[in-house]
Coordinates of C-alpha atoms in Angstrom, one line a residue:
P15 CA 135.5 80.0 76.3
H16 CA 137.6 82.6 77.7
A17 CA 135.0 84.4 79.8
V18 CA 131.1 84.1 80.3
R19 CA 129.2 86.9 81.6
S20 CA 125.4 87.5 81.7
D21 CA 123.5 90.7 82.5
S22 CA 119.7 91.5 82.2
G23 CA 118.8 88.5 80.3
R24 CA 121.8 88.8 77.8
A25 CA 124.7 86.4 77.8
C26 CA 128.1 87.4 76.6
V27 CA 130.6 84.8 75.5
L28 CA 134.2 86.0 75.1
I29 CA 136.2 83.4 73.1
S30 CA 139.9 83.6 72.3
S31 CA 140.8 83.2 68.8
S32 CA 144.6 83.1 69.1
A33 CA 144.6 79.7 67.7
S34 CA 142.9 80.7 64.5
A35 CA 145.4 81.3 61.6
W36 CA 143.2 84.0 60.2
L37 CA 143.2 86.2 63.3
R38 CA 146.1 87.9 65.0
R39 CA 147.5 86.5 68.3
S40 CA 145.5 87.4 71.5
E41 CA 142.6 88.9 69.5
F42 CA 139.2 88.2 70.8
F43 CA 135.7 88.4 69.5
M44 CA 132.4 88.6 71.3
I45 CA 129.2 86.7 70.7
T46 CA 126.0 88.1 72.3
L47 CA 123.2 85.6 72.9
R48 CA 119.7 86.7 73.9
V49 CA 118.5 84.4 76.8
T50 CA 114.9 84.2 77.7
I51 CA 114.3 83.1 81.3
S52 CA 110.7 81.7 81.8
A53 CA 109.0 81.0 85.1
P54 CA 108.7 77.3 86.2
P55 CA 105.4 75.7 85.0
F56 CA 102.5 75.8 87.4
R57 CA 102.0 72.6 89.4
F58 CA 98.5 71.4 89.8
R59 CA 99.2 69.8 93.1
K60 CA 96.2 70.0 95.4
Q61 CA 95.9 70.1 99.2
A62 CA 92.9 70.8 101.2
G63 CA 91.9 70.6 105.0
Q64 CA 89.0 71.5 107.3
L65 CA 88.5 72.3 111.0
L66 CA 85.2 71.9 112.8
G67 CA 86.1 74.5 115.6
P68 CA 83.6 75.0 118.3
R69 CA 80.7 74.4 116.0
E70 CA 78.5 71.2 116.3
E71 CA 78.3 71.0 112.6
Q72 CA 80.6 71.3 109.7
E73 CA 78.8 73.7 107.3
D74 CA 81.8 74.2 104.9
R75 CA 82.0 72.2 101.8
F76 CA 84.7 72.1 99.0
F77 CA 85.4 70.4 95.7
V78 CA 88.7 70.1 93.7
G79 CA 88.6 68.5 90.3
R80 CA 91.6 68.2 87.9
R81 CA 91.8 67.1 84.3
G82 CA 94.6 65.7 82.3
T83 CA 97.7 63.3 82.9
P84 CA 99.5 65.3 84.3
P85 CA 96.7 67.8 85.2
T86 CA 96.5 70.9 83.1
E87 CA 93.1 72.2 84.2
A88 CA 91.4 72.4 87.5
W89 CA 88.0 73.4 89.1
I90 CA 87.8 74.5 92.8
A91 CA 84.7 75.3 94.8
V92 CA 84.9 76.5 98.5
V93 CA 81.6 77.1 100.2
D94 CA 80.5 78.4 103.7
G95 CA 76.9 77.4 104.5
M96 CA 74.7 79.5 106.8
G97 CA 71.2 79.2 108.2
G98 CA 71.6 77.1 111.2
H99 CA 71.5 73.3 111.9
A100 CA 70.3 71.1 109.0
A101 CA 70.3 74.2 106.7
G102 CA 73.5 75.8 106.1
E103 CA 75.2 72.6 105.3
V104 CA 72.4 71.9 102.9
A105 CA 72.9 75.1 101.1
A106 CA 76.6 74.4 100.9
Q107 CA 76.2 70.9 99.7
I108 CA 73.9 72.0 97.1
T109 CA 76.4 74.5 95.8
R110 CA 79.3 72.1 95.9
D111 CA 77.3 69.5 94.0
T112 CA 76.2 72.1 91.5
V113 CA 79.8 72.8 90.7
K114 CA 81.1 69.3 90.6
D115 CA 78.3 68.1 88.3
G116 CA 78.4 71.2 86.0
C117 CA 82.0 71.8 85.4
I118 CA 82.3 68.7 83.1
L119 CA 79.7 70.4 80.8
P120 CA 80.8 72.2 77.6
G121 CA 80.7 76.0 78.1
A122 CA 80.9 75.9 81.9
T123 CA 82.3 78.9 83.7
P124 CA 82.5 79.8 87.4
E125 CA 79.8 82.5 86.8
I126 CA 77.4 80.2 85.3
L127 CA 77.9 77.5 87.8
L128 CA 77.4 79.9 90.8
T129 CA 74.3 81.3 89.2
H130 CA 72.9 77.8 88.8
A131 CA 73.7 77.0 92.4
H132 CA 72.0 80.1 93.5
R133 CA 68.9 79.0 91.7
A134 CA 69.0 75.5 93.2
V135 CA 69.4 76.7 96.7
R136 CA 66.5 79.1 96.3
K137 CA 64.3 76.2 95.0
A138 CA 65.2 74.3 98.2
Q139 CA 64.3 77.0 100.5
V140 CA 61.2 75.4 102.0
G141 CA 60.1 74.9 105.6
E142 CA 62.9 75.1 108.2
R143 CA 65.3 75.6 105.2
A144 CA 63.7 78.9 104.1
D145 CA 66.4 81.0 105.5
M146 CA 69.5 78.9 104.3
G147 CA 72.1 80.3 102.2
A148 CA 75.8 80.2 101.5
A149 CA 79.0 82.2 100.7
G150 CA 81.0 80.7 97.9
V151 CA 83.9 81.1 95.5
V152 CA 84.3 79.0 92.2
V153 CA 87.6 78.9 90.4
H154 CA 88.5 77.6 87.0
V155 CA 92.3 77.3 86.2
H156 CA 92.9 76.7 82.6
D157 CA 94.7 78.0 79.5
G158 CA 97.2 80.0 81.4
R159 CA 94.8 81.9 83.5
I160 CA 92.6 81.8 86.7
D161 CA 88.9 82.6 86.4
V162 CA 86.9 83.4 89.6
A163 CA 83.3 83.9 90.5
W164 CA 82.2 84.6 94.0
L165 CA 79.2 85.6 96.2
G166 CA 79.7 86.4 100.0
D167 CA 83.2 86.4 101.9
C168 CA 84.8 83.1 100.8
R169 CA 88.1 84.1 99.1
A170 CA 90.3 83.2 96.3
S171 CA 94.0 84.4 96.6
V172 CA 97.2 83.7 94.9
V173 CA 100.7 83.7 96.2
T174 CA 103.0 85.1 93.5
L175 CA 106.4 84.1 92.6
D176 CA 107.9 86.8 94.9
G177 CA 105.9 85.2 97.8
R178 CA 103.4 87.9 98.2
L179 CA 99.6 87.2 98.6
K180 CA 97.2 88.8 96.3
R181 CA 93.4 88.6 96.8
L182 CA 91.5 87.8 93.6
T183 CA 88.0 88.6 95.4
H184 CA 86.8 91.1 97.9
D185 CA 84.3 90.2 100.6
H186 CA 80.7 91.1 100.1
T187 CA 80.3 92.5 103.6
F188 CA 80.2 95.9 105.2
R189 CA 83.7 95.4 106.2
G190 CA 84.7 94.5 102.7
S191 CA 82.9 97.7 101.5
V192 CA 85.1 99.6 104.1
E193 CA 88.2 98.3 102.6
R194 CA 87.0 99.0 99.0
E195 CA 85.2 102.4 99.4
G196 CA 86.3 103.9 102.7
M197 CA 82.9 103.6 104.4
D198 CA 82.3 103.8 108.0
G199 CA 83.9 100.7 109.7
S200 CA 82.6 101.2 113.2
R201 CA 79.2 99.6 112.7
K202 CA 78.7 96.2 114.7
D203 CA 77.3 94.5 111.7
N204 CA 80.3 94.9 109.5
T205 CA 80.7 91.2 108.8
T206 CA 77.0 90.8 107.7
L207 CA 76.8 89.6 104.1
L208 CA 75.6 91.9 101.5
H209 CA 75.4 89.2 98.9
C210 CA 75.2 85.4 99.0
I211 CA 74.0 82.2 97.4
G212 CA 70.3 81.9 97.9
M213 CA 69.5 85.5 98.8
R214 CA 66.1 86.7 98.1
L215 CA 66.1 89.4 95.6
G216 CA 63.7 92.3 95.0
P217 CA 62.4 92.9 91.4
K218 CA 65.1 95.5 90.8
E219 CA 67.9 93.9 92.8
S220 CA 70.8 92.2 91.2
L221 CA 72.4 89.0 92.5
G222 CA 75.7 90.9 93.2
L223 CA 77.9 88.0 91.6
E224 CA 81.4 89.2 90.7
T225 CA 84.1 87.8 88.6
S226 CA 87.9 88.2 88.1
S227 CA 90.7 86.9 86.2
F228 CA 94.4 86.4 86.7
P229 CA 97.3 85.3 84.7
L230 CA 98.8 82.0 85.7
A231 CA 102.5 82.7 84.7
T232 CA 103.3 84.6 87.8
V233 CA 101.5 82.3 90.3
R234 CA 103.3 80.1 92.7
R235 CA 100.0 78.7 94.3
L236 CA 96.2 79.3 94.5
V237 CA 94.7 79.5 98.1
C238 CA 91.0 79.4 98.6
T239 CA 89.6 79.9 102.0
T240 CA 86.5 80.4 104.2
D241 CA 86.2 83.0 106.7
G242 CA 87.2 80.7 109.5
V243 CA 90.8 80.9 108.0
H244 CA 91.2 84.5 106.6
D245 CA 89.3 86.2 109.5
V246 CA 92.0 84.7 111.7
L247 CA 95.1 84.9 109.7
S248 CA 96.7 87.9 108.2
D249 CA 97.6 88.0 104.4
V250 CA 101.2 87.6 105.5
E251 CA 100.5 84.7 107.8
L252 CA 98.4 82.9 105.1
A253 CA 101.1 83.3 102.5
T254 CA 103.7 81.9 104.8
A255 CA 101.7 79.0 106.1
S256 CA 100.4 78.0 102.7
H257 CA 104.1 77.5 101.6
L258 CA 104.2 74.6 104.2
G259 CA 100.7 73.2 103.1
A260 CA 97.1 73.0 104.1
Q261 CA 97.8 71.4 107.5
A262 CA 100.1 74.3 108.4
V263 CA 97.4 76.8 107.6
L264 CA 94.9 74.9 109.9
D265 CA 97.6 74.6 112.6
A266 CA 98.1 78.4 112.4
V267 CA 94.4 79.0 112.8
Q268 CA 94.2 76.6 115.8
E269 CA 96.8 78.8 117.5
H270 CA 94.7 81.8 117.4
K271 CA 91.7 79.8 119.0
E272 CA 89.5 79.5 116.0
R273 CA 85.7 80.5 116.4
D274 CA 84.2 78.9 113.3
N275 CA 84.5 76.1 110.6
A276 CA 87.6 76.6 108.7
T277 CA 88.4 75.2 105.2
V278 CA 91.5 75.8 103.0
V279 CA 92.2 74.6 99.5
I280 CA 95.6 74.9 98.0
L281 CA 96.6 74.3 94.5
G282 CA 100.2 74.7 93.3
R283 CA 103.6 74.5 94.9

C-alpha cells in the first residue's frame, strides 16, 4: 500500500498500480473499506466488600450469582436492613435468600423476586421483628441488557465507556423526591424512606416498587451500593474509586469517617 488513512469509521487504502501493465505509470486507484468498530465485550468479573462502620451489627447483605463458563449472565442483590438489633439483619437476610433461591427459577425477574421478598418479610414481622424492613436493589444482567428493580435507597449505577457514572435507580426518600421533582429539601426527615421491603400498606396503597433497564453495550462496569457508600461519596468519587476495585471504594468511604454499614458490589472491568 502506498498510503493508509482512516476517518469516521472509514478506511482508505491508496495503492500504487505502476507495476500493472494495464495502467499508466504513477496512476493510483482508491479502495474504500467500511470498518465497524465495536465496544469490547462486557466482563463479568465480580468484586464486593463491606464495612461495619460504627454500628454494632452488620445489617447489609448482598448476593452475586453468575452463570456460564465464561459467565454470560449475572444476578445481584444488595440489601440494607432496618429495624434495630436482630431485626434489620433478618429482613436483609430474607431478601437476600429470596433472590438467591429464586433467580434460578424459569421466568424470574428482579421485579418478581423483590415482590416475593417483600411478602416473605411481611410474613416474618412478628413480635420484636414487627417493625423490621429493608431497602434493596435486585439486578439481572443478561442478553445484552441490565434489568433493575428496587425499593428504598440502595442504588444500581453504571460507569459508561467514557468513565461517567449514570444512576439506574433513584432513592425512595424525601431527598430523592427533591432531586426528581424539585420539592422542598429543607425538611429534617429528607432521608426517610417512602417505600421499602416489608412496609405495611393500606388498602389503596401500592408497594412503590420501580424498575428500569439499560443496554449493556456502553457499560464498563455495574456498581451497586448501600447508602453507607453513596451518601458519603459523590458520583465522581464513586466512579473513580470503582475503577480501582471494591476495596478502593471502601477505603474512600473510610476517609470520610463513615457513619453506617457500607456495601459495594462491582461487576465488570
